Coordinates of C-alpha atoms in Angstrom, one line a residue:
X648 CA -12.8 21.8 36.7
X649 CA -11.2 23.5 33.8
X650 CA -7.6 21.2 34.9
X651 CA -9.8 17.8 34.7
X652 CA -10.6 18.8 31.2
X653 CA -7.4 19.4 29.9
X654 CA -6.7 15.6 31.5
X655 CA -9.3 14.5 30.1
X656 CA -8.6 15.8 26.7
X657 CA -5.4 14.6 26.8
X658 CA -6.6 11.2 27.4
X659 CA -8.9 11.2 24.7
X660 CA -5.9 12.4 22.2
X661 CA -3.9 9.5 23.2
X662 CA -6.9 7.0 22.2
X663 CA -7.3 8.5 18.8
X664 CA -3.4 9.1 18.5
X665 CA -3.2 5.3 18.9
X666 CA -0.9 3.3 16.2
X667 CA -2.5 0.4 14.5
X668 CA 0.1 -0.8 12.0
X669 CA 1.1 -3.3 14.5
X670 CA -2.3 -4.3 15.0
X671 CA -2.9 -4.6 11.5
X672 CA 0.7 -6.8 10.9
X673 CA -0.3 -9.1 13.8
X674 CA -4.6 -9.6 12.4
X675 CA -3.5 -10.3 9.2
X676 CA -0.5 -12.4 9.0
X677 CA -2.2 -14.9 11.2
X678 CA -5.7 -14.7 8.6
X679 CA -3.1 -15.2 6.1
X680 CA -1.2 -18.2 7.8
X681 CA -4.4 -19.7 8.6
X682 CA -6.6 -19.0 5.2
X683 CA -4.1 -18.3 2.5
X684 CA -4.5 -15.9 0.4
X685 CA -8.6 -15.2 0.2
X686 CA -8.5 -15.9 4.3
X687 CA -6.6 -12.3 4.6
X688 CA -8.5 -10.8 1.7
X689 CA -12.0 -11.9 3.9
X690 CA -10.3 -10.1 7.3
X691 CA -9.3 -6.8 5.7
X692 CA -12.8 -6.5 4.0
X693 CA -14.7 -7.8 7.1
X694 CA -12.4 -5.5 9.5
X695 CA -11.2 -2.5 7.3
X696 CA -12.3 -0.1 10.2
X697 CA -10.9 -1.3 12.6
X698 CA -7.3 -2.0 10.5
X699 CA -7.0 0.6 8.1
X700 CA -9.3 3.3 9.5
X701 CA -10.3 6.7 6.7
X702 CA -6.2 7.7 7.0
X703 CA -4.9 4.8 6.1
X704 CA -7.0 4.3 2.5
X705 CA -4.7 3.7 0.5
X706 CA -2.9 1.2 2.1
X707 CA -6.4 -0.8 2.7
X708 CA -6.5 -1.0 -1.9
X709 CA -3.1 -1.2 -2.0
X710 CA -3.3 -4.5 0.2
X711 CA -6.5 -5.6 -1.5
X712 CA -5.4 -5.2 -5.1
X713 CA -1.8 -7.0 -4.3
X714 CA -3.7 -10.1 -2.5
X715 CA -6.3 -10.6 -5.4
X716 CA -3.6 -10.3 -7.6
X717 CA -1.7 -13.5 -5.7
X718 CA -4.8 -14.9 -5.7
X719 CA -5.1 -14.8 -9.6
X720 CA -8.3 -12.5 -9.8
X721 CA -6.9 -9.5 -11.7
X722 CA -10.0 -8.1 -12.3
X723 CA -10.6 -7.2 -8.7
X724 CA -6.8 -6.2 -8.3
X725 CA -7.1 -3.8 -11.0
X726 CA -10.2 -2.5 -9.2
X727 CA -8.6 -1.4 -5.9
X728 CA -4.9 -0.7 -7.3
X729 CA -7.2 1.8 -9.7
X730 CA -8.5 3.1 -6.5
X731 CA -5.3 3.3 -4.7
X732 CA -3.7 5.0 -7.7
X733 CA -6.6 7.9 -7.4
X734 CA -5.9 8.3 -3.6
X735 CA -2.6 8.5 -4.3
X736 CA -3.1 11.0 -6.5
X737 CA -5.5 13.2 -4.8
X738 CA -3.5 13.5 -1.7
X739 CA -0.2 14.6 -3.4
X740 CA -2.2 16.9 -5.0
X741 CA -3.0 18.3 -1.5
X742 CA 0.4 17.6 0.4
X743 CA 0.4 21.2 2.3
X744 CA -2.8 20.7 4.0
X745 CA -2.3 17.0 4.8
X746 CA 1.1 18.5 7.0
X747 CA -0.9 20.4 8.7
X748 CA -2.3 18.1 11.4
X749 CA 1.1 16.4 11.8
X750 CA 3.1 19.8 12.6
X751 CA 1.2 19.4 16.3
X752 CA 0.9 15.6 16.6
X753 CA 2.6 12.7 14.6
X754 CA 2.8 11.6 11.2
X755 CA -0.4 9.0 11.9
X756 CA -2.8 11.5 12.0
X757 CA -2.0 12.7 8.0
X758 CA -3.7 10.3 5.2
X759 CA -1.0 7.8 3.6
X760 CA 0.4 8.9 0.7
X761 CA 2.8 5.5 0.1
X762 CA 6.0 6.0 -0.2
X763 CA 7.8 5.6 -3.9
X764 CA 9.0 2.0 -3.6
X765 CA 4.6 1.3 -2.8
X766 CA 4.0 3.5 -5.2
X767 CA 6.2 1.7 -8.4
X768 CA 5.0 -1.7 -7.5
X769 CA 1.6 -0.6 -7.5
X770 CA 2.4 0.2 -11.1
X771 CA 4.3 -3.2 -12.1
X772 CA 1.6 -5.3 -10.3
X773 CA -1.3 -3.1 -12.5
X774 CA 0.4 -3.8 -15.8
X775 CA 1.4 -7.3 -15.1
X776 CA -2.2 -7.3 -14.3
X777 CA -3.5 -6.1 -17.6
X778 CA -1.2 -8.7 -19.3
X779 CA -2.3 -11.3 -17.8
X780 CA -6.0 -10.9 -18.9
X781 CA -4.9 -10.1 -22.3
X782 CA -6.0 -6.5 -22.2
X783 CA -2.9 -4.6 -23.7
X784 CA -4.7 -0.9 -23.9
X785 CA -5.0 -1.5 -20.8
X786 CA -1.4 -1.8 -20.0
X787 CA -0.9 0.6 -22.6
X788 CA -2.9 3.0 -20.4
X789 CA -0.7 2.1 -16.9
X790 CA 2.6 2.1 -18.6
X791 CA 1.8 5.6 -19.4
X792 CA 0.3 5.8 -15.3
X793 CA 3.6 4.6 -14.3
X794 CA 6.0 6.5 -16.7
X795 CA 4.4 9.9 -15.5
X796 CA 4.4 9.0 -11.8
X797 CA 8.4 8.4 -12.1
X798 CA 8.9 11.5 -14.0
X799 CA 6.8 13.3 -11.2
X800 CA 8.9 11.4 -7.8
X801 CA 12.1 12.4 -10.0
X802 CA 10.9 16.3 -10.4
X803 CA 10.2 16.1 -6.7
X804 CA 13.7 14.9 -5.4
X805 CA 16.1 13.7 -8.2
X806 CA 18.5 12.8 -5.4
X807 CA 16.3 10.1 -4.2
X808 CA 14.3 9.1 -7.4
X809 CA 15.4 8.3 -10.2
X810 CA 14.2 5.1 -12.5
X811 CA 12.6 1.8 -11.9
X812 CA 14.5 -1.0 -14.4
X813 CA 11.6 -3.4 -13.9
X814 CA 9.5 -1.1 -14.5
X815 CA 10.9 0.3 -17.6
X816 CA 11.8 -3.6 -18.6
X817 CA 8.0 -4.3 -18.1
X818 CA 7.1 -1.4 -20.1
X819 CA 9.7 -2.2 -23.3
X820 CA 7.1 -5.6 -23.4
X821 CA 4.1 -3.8 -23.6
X822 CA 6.0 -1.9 -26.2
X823 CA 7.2 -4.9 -27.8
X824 CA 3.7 -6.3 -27.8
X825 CA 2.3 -2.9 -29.3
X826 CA 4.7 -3.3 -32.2
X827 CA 6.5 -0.2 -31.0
X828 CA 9.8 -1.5 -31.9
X829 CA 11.8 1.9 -31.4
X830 CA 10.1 2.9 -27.8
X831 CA 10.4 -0.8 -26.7
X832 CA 14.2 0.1 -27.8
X833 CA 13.9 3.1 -25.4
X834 CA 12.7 1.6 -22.5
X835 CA 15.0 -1.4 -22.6
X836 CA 17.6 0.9 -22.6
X837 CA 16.5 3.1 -19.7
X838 CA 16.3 -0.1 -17.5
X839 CA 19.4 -1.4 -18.0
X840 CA 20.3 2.6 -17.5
X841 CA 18.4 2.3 -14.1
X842 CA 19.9 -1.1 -13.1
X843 CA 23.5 0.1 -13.5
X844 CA 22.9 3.7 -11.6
X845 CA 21.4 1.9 -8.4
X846 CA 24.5 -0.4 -8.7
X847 CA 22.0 -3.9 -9.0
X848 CA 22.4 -7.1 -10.3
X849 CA 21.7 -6.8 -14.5
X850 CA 19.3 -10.0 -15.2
X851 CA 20.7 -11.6 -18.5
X852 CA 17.7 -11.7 -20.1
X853 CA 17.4 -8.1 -19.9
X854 CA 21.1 -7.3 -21.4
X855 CA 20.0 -10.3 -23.9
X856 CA 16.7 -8.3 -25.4
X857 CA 18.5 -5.6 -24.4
X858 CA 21.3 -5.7 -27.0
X859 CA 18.7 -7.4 -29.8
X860 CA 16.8 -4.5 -29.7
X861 CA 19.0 -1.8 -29.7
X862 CA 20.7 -3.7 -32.6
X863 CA 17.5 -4.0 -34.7
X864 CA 16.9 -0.6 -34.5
X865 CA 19.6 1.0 -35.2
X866 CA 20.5 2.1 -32.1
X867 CA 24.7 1.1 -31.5
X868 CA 25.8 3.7 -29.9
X869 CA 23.3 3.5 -27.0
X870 CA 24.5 -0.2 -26.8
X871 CA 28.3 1.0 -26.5
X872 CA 27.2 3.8 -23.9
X873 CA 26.1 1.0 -21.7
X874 CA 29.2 -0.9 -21.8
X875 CA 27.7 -4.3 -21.4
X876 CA 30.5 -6.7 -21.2
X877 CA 28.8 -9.7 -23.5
X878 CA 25.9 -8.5 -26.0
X879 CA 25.1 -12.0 -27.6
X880 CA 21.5 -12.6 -27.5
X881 CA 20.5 -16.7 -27.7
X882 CA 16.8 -15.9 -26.3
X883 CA 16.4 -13.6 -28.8
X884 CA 17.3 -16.2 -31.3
X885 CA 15.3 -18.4 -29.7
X886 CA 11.9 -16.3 -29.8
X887 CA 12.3 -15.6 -32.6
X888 CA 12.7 -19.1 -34.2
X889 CA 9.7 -20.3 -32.0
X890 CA 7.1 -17.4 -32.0
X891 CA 5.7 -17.3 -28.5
X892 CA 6.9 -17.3 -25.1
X893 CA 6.2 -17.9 -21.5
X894 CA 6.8 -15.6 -18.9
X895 CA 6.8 -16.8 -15.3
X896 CA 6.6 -13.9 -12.7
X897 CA 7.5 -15.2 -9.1
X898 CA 7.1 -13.5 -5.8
X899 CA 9.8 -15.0 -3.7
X900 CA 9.8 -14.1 0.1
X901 CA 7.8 -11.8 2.7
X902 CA 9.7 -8.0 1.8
X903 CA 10.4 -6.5 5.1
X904 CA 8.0 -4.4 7.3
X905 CA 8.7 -1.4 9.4
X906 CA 9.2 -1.1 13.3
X907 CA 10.0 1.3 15.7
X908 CA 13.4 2.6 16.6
X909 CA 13.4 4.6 19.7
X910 CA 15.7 7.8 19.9
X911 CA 16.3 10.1 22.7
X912 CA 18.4 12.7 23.9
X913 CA 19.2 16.7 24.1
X914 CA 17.5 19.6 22.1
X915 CA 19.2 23.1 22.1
X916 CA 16.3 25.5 20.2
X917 CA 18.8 26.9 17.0
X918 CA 22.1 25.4 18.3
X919 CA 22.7 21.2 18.6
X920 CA 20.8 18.0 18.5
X921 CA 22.3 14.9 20.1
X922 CA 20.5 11.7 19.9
X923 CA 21.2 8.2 21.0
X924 CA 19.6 4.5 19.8
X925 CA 20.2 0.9 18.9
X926 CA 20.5 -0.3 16.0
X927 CA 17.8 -2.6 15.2
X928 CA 19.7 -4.8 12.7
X929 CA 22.8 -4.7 15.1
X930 CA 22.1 -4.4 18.3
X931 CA 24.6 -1.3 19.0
X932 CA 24.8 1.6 20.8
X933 CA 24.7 4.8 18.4
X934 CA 24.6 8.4 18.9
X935 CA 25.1 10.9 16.3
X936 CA 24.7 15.1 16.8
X937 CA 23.4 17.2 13.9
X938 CA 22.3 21.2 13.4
X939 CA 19.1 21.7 15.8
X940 CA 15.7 23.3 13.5
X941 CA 14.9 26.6 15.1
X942 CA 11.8 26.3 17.1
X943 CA 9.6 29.8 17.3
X944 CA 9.3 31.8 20.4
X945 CA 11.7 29.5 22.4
X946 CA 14.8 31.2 22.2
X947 CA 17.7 29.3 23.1
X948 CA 15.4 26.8 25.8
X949 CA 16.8 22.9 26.2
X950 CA 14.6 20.2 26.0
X951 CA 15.2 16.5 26.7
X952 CA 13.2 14.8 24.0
X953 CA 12.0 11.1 23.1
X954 CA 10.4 9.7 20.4
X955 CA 10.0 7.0 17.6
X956 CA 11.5 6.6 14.0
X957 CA 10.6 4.0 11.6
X958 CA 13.1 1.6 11.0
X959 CA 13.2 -1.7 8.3
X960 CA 11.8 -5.3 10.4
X961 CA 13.0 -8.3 8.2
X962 CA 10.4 -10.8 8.2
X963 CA 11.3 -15.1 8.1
X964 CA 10.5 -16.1 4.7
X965 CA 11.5 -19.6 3.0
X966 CA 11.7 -19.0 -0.8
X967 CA 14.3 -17.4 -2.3
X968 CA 14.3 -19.0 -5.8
X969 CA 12.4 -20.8 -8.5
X970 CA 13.6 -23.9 -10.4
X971 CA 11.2 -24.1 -13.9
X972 CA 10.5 -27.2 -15.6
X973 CA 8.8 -26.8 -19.1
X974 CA 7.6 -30.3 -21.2
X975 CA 10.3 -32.6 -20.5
X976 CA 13.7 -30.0 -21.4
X977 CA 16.2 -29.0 -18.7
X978 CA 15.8 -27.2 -15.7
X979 CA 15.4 -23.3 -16.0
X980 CA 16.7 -21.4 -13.3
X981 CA 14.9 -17.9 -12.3
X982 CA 16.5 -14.3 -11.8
X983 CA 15.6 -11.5 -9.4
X984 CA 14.6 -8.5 -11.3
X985 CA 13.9 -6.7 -8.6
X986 CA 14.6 -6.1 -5.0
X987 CA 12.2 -5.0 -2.2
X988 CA 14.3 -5.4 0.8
X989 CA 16.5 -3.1 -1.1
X990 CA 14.2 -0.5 -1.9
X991 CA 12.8 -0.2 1.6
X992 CA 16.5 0.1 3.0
X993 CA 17.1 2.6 0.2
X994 CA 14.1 5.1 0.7
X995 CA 14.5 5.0 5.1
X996 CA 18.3 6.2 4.1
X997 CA 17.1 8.7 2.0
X998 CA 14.5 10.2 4.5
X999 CA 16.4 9.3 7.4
X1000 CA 17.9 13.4 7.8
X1001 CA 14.7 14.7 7.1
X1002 CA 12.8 12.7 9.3
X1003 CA 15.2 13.1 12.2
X1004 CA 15.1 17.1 12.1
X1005 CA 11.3 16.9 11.4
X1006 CA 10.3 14.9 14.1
X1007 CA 12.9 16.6 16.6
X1008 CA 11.5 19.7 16.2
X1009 CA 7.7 18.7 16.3
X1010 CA 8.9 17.2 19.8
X1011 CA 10.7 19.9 20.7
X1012 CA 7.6 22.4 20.3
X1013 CA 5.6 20.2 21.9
X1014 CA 8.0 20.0 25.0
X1015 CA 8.9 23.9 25.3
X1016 CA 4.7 24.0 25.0
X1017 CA 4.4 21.9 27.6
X1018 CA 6.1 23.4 29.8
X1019 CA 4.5 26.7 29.4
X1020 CA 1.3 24.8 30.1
X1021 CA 2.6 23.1 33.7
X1022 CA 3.3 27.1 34.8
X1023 CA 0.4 28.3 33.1
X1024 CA -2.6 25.9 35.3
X1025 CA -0.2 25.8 38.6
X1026 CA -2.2 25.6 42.1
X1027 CA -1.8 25.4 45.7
X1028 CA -2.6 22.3 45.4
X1029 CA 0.6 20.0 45.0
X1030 CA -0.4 17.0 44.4
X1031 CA -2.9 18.2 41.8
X1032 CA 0.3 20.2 40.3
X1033 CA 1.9 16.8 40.4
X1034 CA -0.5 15.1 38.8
X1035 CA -0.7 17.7 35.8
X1036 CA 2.9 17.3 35.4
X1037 CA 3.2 14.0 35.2
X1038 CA -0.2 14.0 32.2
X1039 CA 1.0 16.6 30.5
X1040 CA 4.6 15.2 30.2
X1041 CA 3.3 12.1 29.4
X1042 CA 0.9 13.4 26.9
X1043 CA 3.7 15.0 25.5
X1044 CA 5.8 12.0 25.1
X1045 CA 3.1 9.7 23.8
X1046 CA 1.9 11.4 21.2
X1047 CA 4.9 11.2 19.1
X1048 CA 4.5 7.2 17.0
X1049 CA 6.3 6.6 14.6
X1050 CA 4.4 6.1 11.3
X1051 CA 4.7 2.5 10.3
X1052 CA 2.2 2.1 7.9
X1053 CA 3.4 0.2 4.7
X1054 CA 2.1 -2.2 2.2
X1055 CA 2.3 -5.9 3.9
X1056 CA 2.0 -8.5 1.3
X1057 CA 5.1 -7.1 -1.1
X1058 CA 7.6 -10.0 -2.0
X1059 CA 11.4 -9.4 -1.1
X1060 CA 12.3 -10.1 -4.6
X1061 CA 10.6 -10.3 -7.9
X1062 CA 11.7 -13.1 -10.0
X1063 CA 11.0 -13.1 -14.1
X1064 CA 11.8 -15.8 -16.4
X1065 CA 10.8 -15.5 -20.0
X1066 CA 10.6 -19.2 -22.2
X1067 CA 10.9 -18.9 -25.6
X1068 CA 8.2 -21.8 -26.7
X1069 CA 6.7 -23.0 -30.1
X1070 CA 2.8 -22.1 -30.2
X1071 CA 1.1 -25.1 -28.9
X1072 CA 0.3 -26.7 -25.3
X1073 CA 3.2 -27.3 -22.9
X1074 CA 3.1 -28.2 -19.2
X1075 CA 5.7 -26.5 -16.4
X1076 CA 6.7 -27.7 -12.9
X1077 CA 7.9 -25.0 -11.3
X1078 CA 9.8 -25.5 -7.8
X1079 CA 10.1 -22.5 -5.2
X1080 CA 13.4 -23.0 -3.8
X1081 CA 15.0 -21.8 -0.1
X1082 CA 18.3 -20.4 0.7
X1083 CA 19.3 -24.1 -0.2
X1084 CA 18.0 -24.8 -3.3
X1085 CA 15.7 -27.2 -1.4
X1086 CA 12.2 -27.4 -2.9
X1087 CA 9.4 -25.4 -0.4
X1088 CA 6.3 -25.9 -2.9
X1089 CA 5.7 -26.8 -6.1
X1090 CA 3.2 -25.3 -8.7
X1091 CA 2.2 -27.0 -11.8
X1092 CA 0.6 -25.7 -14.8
X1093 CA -0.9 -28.9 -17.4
X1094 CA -1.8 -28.3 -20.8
X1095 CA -0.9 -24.4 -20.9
X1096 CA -2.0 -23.3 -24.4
X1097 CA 0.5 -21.0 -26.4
X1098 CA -0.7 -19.4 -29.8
X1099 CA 1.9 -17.7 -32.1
X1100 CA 3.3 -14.7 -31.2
X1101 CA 2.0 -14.3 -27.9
X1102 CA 3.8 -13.7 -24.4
X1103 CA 1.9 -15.5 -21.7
X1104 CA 2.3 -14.9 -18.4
X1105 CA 2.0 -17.1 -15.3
X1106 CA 2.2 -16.2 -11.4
X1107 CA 3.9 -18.0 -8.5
X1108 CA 2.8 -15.9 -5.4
X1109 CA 5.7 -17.5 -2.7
X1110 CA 5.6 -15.1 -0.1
X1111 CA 5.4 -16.9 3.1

């Protein structure tokens, strides 16, 4: 009796062991296909059990708060990113004892924390949030969210985290707005700082506000530290002639998900691990070896292990661009400001050691446990030895998932255009462009009302 127990328990640790991320992908990006934007927010609400589940919170606001933000109802996306940002919180306050439960069974069974790239576009969307409904102590209030929550991923690993140059370029605006001339000096020159140190693309419009304001206030020398090859500033000029501007924000493309990538081969307790997969972006054969973790009370035992690692899933999108139209003037062309597809590659490099000789060794345990267990409830029986065997090994093996939880409605890139205008009403056509420059969708915006001095913003949510 006491052998059809331990089957049965292992049964009912593989049911609530079970991975829904792909689930989740699969529910939702059909709701969204089918109902836009309010058609997935309506599915995640109506089935949040089911898809998210108590350990996957975070992700269930985090979703929320980015799709009501497409859908132009900040008020609501400020509600759940607010609520995200406290779960967030909480649970890195309690790291140690959220490991616990994964040491014995797989990274699912912990809460989700987010990872940093989540966690720093949680931050841009909440600001750009507060902006667009005019409430700058608001922003005020997430810019200084935002500036402690980099400070804190940098303390934690300053190998891996550094600066966000959106972020800081969205917070010298809030500055800017605030009248805080020498911050908003500051923070345009840490994003340029942060743009050049991950090696991206520096938008012109950044090193163009970018050199004006470090020039304004007396700041030179930070200008010559950043070597910028042309510091003229035109928009500057411009804004400052006209008194207002437009800023169009543009979410061009689905950003990538994550899948599984399955790895197998030889665990010596203390001495090598030797592990073989395919590439999911290539196709080839790898295999790599690397210093084995020391597993306790195993000695020097072999194990031939198996199990999943996340890995980056590119998703088809068709907009890559935006052409902007405003009145009757020439065509304005957008820039990526930041990269999501990038980030995601970035922080699965980062972890990818870590993970590896974490997720070995939890294997590992489980496999020298196992077979403890197989010699531990032996019989006469053989076919009910068998039969143990073969659940135990496969309880073993299956309760390894990778975690692929991860926010699903990001944009591969973030686009930002800002129009220096004259106060008054203007109209825009704005075109989201493919890989072409063939128009996918227009959106147009009649009889936008500008008064002096102020930076309005519009969103073009192109993510399919």
């Amino acid at each position: 009796m006491n052998k059809i127990a331990l089957l049965v328990f292992i049964s009912f640790l593989l049911f609530g062991c079970a991975n829904k991320s792909n689930v989740r992908y699969d529910t939702l990006s059909q709701s969204l296909e089918r109902g836009g934007f309010s058609g997935a927010i309506q599915t995640i609400e109506k089935e949040k059990e089911d898809l998210y589940g108590e350990k996957s919170a975070f992700l269930y606001h985090f979703d929320l708060g980015v799709l009501f933000h497409y859908n132009r109802d900040f008020k609501k996306s400020i509600d759940h990113l607010t609520k995200a940002e406290q779960i967030y919180e909480d649970l890195y306050a309690k790291s140690v004892t959220n490991e616990a439960a994964a040491l014995l069974t797989n990274d699912n069974t912990r809460p989700y924390r987010a990872r940093p790239f989540e966690l720093l576009f949680l931050y841009q969307v909440q600001i750009l949030n507060y902006l667009a409904i005019n409430d700058l102590d608001g922003a005020n209030v997430e810019v200084k969210r935002a500036q402690m929550a980099m400070e804190a991923l940098y303390q934690k690993d300053s190998e891996k985290v550094n600066d966000n140059g959106f972020l800081q370029y969205l917070t010298a605006l809030v500055y800017e707005m605030n009248g805080e001339n020498d911050n908003a000096a500051i923070s345009y020159y840490k994003a340029v700082k942060a743009y050049q140190e991950y090696r991206q693309k520096l938008p012109t419009e950044l090193v163009d506000f970018t050199s004006s304001s470090l020039q304004k206030n007396g700041r030179e020398d930070d200008l010559r530290q950043l070597n910028i090859p042309n510091t003229e500033t035109p928009l500057s000029q411009s804004l400052e002639e006209k008194g207002a501007e437009i800023v169009v924000v543009g979410y061009a493309g689905h950003s990538p998900i994550l899948g599984e990538m399955r790895m197998s081969g030889t665990f010596v307790n203390g001495g090598g691990l030797n592990l073989t997969y395919t590439d999911g972006q290539t196709g080839e054969v790898k295999s790599f070896t690397m210093l084995a973790p020391i597993v306790a009370e195993s000695g020097t035992a072999t194990a031939h292990i198996a199990f999943s690692l996340p890995e980056k899933k590119v998703l088809p999108f068709n907009v890559y661009d935006f052409s902007i139209y405003l009145n009757n003037e020439p065509e304005i062309y957008s820039e990526s400001v930041t990269d999501l597809n990038d980030e995601i590659t970035r922080n699965l490099k980062d972890d990818w050691s870590g993970t590896v000789a974490k997720t070995a060794a939890r294997v590992a345990l489980r496999t020298f446990a196992a077979q403890k267990t197989k010699k531990a409830v032996e019989t006469s029986n053989p076919l009910l030895n068998l039969a143990t065997s073969i659940g135990t090994d496969v309880a073993s093996s299956q309760l390894e998932k990778a975690d692929l939880r991860v926010g699903l409605f990001m944009p591969n890139r973030i686009h930002m255009t800002r129009i220096p205008v004259a106060p008054g009403v203007h109209d825009l056509d704005i075109a989201a462009l493919d890989s072409r420059g063939a128009t996918v969708s227009r959106f147009t915006f009649k009889q936008v009302s500008v008064q002096k001095g102020q930076k309005l913003f519009l969103f073009i949510p192109a993510i399919k």
